[in-house]
Short mmCIF file of C-alpha atoms in Angstrom, two decimals:
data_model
loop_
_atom_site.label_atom_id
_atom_site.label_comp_id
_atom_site.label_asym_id
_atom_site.label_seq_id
_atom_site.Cartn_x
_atom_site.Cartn_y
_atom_site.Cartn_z
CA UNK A 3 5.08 21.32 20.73
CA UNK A 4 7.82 19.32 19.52
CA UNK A 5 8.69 18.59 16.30
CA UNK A 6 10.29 16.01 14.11
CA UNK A 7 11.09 15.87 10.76
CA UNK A 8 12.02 12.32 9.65
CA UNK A 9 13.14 12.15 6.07
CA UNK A 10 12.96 8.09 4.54
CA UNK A 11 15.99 8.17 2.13
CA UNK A 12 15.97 5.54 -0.86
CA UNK A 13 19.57 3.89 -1.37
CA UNK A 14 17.62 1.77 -3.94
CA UNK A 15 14.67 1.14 -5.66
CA UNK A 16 11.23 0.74 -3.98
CA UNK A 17 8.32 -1.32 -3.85
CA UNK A 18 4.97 -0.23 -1.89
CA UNK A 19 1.92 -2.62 -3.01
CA UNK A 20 -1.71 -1.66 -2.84
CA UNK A 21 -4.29 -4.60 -3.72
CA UNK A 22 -3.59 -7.30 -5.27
CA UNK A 23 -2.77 -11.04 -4.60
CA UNK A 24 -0.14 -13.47 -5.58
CA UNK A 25 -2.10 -16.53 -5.34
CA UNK A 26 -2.09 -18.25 -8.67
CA UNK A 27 -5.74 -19.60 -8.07
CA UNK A 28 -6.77 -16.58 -8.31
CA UNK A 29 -4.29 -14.27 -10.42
CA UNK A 30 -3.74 -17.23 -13.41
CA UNK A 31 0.16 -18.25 -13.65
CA UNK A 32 1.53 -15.05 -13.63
CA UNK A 33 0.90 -12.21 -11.87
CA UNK A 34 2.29 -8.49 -11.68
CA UNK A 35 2.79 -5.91 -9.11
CA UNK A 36 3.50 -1.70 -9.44
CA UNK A 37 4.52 0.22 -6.84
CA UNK A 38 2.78 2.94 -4.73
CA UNK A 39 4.72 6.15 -5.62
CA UNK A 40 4.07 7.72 -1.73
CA UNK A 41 4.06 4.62 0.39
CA UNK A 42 0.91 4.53 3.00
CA UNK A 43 1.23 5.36 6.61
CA UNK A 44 0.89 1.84 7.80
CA UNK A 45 3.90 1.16 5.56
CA UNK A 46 5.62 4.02 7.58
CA UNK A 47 4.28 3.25 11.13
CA UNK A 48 5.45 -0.43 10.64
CA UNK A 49 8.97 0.73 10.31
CA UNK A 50 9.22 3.33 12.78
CA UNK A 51 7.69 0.73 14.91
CA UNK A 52 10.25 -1.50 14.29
CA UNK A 53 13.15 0.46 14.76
CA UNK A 54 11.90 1.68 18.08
CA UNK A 55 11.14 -2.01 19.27
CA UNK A 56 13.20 -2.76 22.42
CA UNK A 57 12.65 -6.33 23.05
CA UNK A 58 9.24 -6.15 24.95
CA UNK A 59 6.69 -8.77 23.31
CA UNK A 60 3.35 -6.60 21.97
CA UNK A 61 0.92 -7.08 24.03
CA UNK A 62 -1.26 -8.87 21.64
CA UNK A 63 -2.12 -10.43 17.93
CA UNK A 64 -3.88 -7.05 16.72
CA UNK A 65 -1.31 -5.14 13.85
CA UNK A 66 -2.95 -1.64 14.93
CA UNK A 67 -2.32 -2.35 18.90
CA UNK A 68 1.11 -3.40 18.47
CA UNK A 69 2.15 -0.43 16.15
CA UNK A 70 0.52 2.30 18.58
CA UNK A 71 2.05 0.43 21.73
CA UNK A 72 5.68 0.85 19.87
CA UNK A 73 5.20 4.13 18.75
CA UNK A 74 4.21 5.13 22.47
CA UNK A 75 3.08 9.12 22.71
CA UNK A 76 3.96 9.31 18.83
CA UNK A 77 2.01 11.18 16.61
CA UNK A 78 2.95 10.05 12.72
CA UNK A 79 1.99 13.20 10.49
CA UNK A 80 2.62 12.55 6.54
CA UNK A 81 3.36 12.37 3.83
CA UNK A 82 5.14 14.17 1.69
CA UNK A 83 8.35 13.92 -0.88
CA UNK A 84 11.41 16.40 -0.55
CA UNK A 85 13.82 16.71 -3.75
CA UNK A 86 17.15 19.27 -2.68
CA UNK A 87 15.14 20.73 0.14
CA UNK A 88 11.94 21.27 -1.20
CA UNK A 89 8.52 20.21 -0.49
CA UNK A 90 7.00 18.59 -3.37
CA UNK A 91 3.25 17.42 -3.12
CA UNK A 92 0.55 14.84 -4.30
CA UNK A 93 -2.43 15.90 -6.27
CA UNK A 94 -4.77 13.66 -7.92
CA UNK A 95 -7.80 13.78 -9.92
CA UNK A 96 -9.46 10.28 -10.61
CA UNK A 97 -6.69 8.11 -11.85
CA UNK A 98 -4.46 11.41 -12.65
CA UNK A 99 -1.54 11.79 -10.52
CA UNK A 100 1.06 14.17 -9.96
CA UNK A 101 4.15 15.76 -7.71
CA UNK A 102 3.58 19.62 -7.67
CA UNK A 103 5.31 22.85 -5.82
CA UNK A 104 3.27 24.69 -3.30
CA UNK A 105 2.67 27.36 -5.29
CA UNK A 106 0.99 25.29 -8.25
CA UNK A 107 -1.60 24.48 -5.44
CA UNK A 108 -2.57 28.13 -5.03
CA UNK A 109 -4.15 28.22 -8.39
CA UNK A 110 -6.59 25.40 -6.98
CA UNK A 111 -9.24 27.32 -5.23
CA UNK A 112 -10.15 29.70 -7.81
CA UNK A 113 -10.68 26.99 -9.97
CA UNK A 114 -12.76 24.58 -7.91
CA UNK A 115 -14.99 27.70 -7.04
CA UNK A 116 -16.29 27.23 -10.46
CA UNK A 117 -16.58 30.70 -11.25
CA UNK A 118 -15.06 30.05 -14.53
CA UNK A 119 -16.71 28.34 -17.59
CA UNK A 120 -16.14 24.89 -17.83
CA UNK A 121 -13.63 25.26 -21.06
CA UNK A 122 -11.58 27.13 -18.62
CA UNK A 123 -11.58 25.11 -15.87
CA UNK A 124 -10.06 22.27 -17.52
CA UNK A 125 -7.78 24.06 -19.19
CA UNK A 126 -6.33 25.13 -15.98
CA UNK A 127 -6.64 21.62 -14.31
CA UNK A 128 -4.89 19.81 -17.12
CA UNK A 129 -2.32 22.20 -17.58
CA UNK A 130 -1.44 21.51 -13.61
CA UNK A 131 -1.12 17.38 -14.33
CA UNK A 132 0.86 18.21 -17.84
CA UNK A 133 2.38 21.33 -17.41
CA UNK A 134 3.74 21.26 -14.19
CA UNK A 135 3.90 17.73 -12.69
CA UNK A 136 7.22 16.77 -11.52
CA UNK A 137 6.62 13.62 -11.24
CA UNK A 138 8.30 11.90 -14.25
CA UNK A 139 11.23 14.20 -13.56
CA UNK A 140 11.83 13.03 -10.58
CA UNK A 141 10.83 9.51 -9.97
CA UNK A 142 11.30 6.22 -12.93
CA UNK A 143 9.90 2.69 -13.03
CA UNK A 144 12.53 -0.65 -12.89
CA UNK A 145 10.94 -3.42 -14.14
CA UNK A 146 12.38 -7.13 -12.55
CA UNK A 147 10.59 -10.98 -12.54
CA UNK A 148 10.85 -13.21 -9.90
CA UNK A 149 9.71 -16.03 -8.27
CA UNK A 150 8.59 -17.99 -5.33
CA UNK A 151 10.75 -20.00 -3.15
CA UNK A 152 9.33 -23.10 -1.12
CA UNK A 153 10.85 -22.37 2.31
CA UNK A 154 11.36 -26.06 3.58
CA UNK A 155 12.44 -27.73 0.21
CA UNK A 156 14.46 -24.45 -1.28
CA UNK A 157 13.18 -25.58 -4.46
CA UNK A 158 10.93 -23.28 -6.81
CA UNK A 159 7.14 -23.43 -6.48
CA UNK A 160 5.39 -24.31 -9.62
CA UNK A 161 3.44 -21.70 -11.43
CA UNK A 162 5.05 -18.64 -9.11
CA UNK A 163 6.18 -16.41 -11.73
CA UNK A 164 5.85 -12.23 -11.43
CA UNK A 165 6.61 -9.09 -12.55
CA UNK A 166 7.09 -6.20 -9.69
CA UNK A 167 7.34 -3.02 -11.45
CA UNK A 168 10.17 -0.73 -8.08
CA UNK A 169 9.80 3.02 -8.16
CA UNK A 170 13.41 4.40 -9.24
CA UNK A 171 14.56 7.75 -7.90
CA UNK A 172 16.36 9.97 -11.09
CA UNK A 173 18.02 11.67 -8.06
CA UNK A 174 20.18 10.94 -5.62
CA UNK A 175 18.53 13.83 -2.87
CA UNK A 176 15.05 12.42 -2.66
CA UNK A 177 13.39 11.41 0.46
CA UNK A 178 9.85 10.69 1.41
CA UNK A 179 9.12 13.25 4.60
CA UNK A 180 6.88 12.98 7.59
CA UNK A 181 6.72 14.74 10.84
CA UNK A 182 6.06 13.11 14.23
CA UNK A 183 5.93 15.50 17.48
CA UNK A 184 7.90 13.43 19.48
CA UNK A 185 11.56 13.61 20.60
CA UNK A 186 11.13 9.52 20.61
CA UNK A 187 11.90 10.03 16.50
CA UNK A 188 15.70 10.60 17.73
CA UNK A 189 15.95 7.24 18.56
CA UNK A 190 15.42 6.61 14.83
CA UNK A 191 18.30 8.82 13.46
CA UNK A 192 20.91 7.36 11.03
CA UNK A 193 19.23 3.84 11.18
CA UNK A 194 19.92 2.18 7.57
CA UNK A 195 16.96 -0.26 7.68
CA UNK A 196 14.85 -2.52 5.50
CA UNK A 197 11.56 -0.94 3.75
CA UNK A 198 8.26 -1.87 2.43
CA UNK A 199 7.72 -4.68 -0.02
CA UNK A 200 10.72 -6.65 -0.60
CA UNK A 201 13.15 -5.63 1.95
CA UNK A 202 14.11 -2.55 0.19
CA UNK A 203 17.08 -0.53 1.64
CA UNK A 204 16.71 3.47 3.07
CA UNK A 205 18.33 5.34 5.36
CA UNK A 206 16.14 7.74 8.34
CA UNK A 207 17.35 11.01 9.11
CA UNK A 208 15.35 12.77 11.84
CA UNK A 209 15.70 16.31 12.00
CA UNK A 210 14.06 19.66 14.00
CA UNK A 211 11.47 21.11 12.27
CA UNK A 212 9.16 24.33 12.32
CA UNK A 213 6.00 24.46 14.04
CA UNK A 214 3.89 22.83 10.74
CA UNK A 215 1.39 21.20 13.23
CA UNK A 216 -1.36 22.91 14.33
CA UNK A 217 -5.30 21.90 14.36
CA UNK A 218 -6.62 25.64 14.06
CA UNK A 219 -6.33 26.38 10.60
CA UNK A 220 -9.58 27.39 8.48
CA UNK A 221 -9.29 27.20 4.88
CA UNK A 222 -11.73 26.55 2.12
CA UNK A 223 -9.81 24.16 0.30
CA UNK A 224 -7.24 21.44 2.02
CA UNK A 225 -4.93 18.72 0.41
CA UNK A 226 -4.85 15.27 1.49
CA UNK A 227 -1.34 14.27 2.23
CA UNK A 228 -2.50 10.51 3.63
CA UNK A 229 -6.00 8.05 2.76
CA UNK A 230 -8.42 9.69 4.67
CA UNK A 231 -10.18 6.98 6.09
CA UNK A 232 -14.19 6.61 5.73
CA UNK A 233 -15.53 4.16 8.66
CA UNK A 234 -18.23 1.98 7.50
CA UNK A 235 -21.02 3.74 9.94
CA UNK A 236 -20.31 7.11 8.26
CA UNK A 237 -19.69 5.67 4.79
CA UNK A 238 -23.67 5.79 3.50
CA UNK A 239 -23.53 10.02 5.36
CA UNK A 240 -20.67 10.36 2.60
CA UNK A 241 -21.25 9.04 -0.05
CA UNK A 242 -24.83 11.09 -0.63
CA UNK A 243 -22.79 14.15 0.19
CA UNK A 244 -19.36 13.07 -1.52
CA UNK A 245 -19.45 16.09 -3.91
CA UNK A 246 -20.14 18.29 -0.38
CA UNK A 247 -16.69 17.02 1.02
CA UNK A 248 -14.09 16.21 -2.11
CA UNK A 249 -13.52 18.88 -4.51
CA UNK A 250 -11.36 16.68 -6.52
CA UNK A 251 -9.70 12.98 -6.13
CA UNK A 252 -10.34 9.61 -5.94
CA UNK A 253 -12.58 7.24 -3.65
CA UNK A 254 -11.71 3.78 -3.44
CA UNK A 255 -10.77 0.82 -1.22
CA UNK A 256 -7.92 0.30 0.01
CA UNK A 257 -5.88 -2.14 2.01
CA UNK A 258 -3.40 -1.03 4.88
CA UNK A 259 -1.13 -3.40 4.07
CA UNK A 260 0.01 -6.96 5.12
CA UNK A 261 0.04 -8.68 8.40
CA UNK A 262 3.64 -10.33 7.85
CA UNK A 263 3.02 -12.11 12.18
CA UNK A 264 -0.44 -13.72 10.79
CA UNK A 265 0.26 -14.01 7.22
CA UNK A 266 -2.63 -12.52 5.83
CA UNK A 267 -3.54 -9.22 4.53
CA UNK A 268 -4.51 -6.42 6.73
CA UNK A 269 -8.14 -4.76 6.55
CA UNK A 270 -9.18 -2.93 3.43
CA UNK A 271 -11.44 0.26 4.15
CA UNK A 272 -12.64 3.03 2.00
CA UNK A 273 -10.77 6.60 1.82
CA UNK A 274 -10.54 10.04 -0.11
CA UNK A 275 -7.06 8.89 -1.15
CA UNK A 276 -3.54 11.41 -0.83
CA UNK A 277 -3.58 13.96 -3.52
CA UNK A 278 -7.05 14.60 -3.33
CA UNK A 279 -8.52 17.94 -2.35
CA UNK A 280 -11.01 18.29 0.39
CA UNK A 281 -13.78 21.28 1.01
CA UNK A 282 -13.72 22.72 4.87
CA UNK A 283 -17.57 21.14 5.38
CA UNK A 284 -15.29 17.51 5.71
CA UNK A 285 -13.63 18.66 9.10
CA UNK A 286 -17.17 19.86 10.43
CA UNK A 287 -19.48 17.23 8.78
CA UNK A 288 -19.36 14.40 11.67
CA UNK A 289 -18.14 16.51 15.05
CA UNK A 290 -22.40 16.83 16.10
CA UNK A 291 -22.86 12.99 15.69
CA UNK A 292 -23.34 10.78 18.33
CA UNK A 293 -20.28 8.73 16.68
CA UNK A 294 -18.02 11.46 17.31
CA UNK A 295 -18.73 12.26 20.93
CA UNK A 296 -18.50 8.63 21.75
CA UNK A 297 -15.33 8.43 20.54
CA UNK A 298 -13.67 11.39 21.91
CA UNK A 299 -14.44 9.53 25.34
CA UNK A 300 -13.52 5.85 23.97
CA UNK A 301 -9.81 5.44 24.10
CA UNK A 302 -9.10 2.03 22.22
CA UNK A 303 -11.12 3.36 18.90
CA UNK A 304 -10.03 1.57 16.14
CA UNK A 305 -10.27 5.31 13.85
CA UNK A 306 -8.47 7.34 16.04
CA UNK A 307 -5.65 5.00 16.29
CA UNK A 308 -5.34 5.07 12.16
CA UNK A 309 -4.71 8.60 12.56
CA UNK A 310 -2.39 8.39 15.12
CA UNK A 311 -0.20 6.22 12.86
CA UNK A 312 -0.57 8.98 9.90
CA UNK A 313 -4.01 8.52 8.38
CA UNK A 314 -5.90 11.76 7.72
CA UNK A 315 -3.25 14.17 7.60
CA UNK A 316 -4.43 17.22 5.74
CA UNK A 317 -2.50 20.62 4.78
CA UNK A 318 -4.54 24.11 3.61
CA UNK A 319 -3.45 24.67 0.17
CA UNK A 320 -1.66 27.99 0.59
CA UNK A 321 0.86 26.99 3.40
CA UNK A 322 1.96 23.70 5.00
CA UNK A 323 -0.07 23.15 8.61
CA UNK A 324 0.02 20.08 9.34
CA UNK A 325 -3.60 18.75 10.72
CA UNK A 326 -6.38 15.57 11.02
CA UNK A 327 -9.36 15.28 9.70
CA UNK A 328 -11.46 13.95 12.94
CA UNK A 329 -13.93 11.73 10.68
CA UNK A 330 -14.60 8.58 13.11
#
């Protein structure tokens, strides 16, 4: 198999939006948006899509269907942050969020065995968010306020005032990192191109990677590296079992971003979000039902082309194998 490395380079400060609106009928006069600090694989798949457009119209209206039809044979696999040629990776517990090394994650499974007292436990999971997160090391907040501009009169619209917090790199070697097996991602090399929320500026450098991809590995514990998206048929099957499939995280809802063609936002699902840890009954738990079957035969499944675009990426703890979770 082919594959790609394709390192995102910041040349300034970023902005990746979750939820959230900007309408003042519903946010008040002012409003305020932070950035993402990993920016979501729609974000991603939009620009690679967009660099690799070559003048053909999409074939239709539908975000998904146009990104997929750019991206061609592309698998998008991601994501992850590299500081001076190392790997650095998201872990999260509830609202807690950090950058670690690989070998900070190796002290995961004996703790989320629970063969420790409690007293113990959290000791050692705390001292992983305060101890050894890189994250404030690495990456700073830039506050700036702006406004809204009324396209046909250039004048100011009333009420339109906000705050965007951007994500500030304290380095200058920092890239965001995902890998793609497809010699397509050459096309992408050296492009300096507009990113995420407020035409931000980065550079792409694609590269030749190891073999990282590979569907076979079986480990008790794996990280999520991308929102692992729930679909709303399997959601009730795992929610009762939740504590069966995440070992530690955060559910939620989240939107995949905004429809800039149709000017609205983009659907908003729910997903074991990136930094969280899974248990190995999540790959298995959905592969006997009917759901699953149905889909491996159904080529135009909404789920499966999520992951294609970098959903559901997944890495064992103890090395970096790139894989899906197949939860449809």
């Amino acid at each position: 198999m082919v594959v790609k490395k394709v390192l995102i380079k910041p040349l300034e400060p970023l902005m990746f939006r979750s939820q959230g609106e900007f309408e003042p009928l519903i946010t008040g006069s002012h409003t305020s948006a932070q950035s993402l600090i990993i920016p979501r694989p729609s974000t991603i798949a939009g620009l690679f899509g967009y660099i690799l457009f070559n003048g053909t119209p999409p074939s239709n209206n539908d975000w998904l269907n146009n990104v997929v039809h750019l991206l061609g044979n592309m698998t998008i696999y991601g994501t992850l942050i590299e500081a001076d040629g190392e790997y650095l990776f998201p872990l999260r517990m509830g609202n807690l969020f950090a950058l670690v090394k690989q070998e900070t994650l190796l002290s995961l499974p004996e703790l989320l065995k629970g063969g420790e007292e409690y007293e113990k436990w959290e000791k050692g999971i705390y001292d992983i968010f305060y101890e050894k997160n890189i994250l404030f090391k690495l990456i700073g907040s830039q506050d700036r306020i702006g406004i809204s501009i009324d396209k046909q009169t250039r004048t100011v619209k009333e009420h339109y005032l906000y705050t965007a917090r951007y994500i500030s790199f304290k380095e200058r070697n920092i890239a965001y990192a995902v890998f793609t097996d497809s010699d397509k991602s050459d096309e992408m090399n050296g492009k300096v191109i507009n990113f995420g929320g407020e035409s931000r500026v980065v550079k792409i450098e694609v590269v030749n990677s190891d073999d990282v991809i590979s569907e076979g590995v079986n480990e008790d514990y794996y990280l999520a590296l991308s929102p692992i998206l729930i679909p709303d048929d399997s959601l009730d099957d795992f929610l009762d079992n939740v504590a069966k499939y995440v070992a530690m995280g955060k559910v939620d809802k989240i939107t995949l971003g905004f429809d800039i063609s149709r000017k609205r936002r983009k659907e908003m699902i729910t997903a074991v979000l990136e930094g969280s840890v899974i248990k190995k009954d999540f790959l298995e738990a959905f592969k006997g039902d009917d759901r699953y079957e149905k889909c491996q035969k159904k080529e135009d499944h909404r789920f499966k082309k999520y992951q294609k675009i970098g959903y559901n990426t997944i890495t064992p703890l103890n090395k970096l194998k790139l894989g899906k979770v197949n939860i449809y």
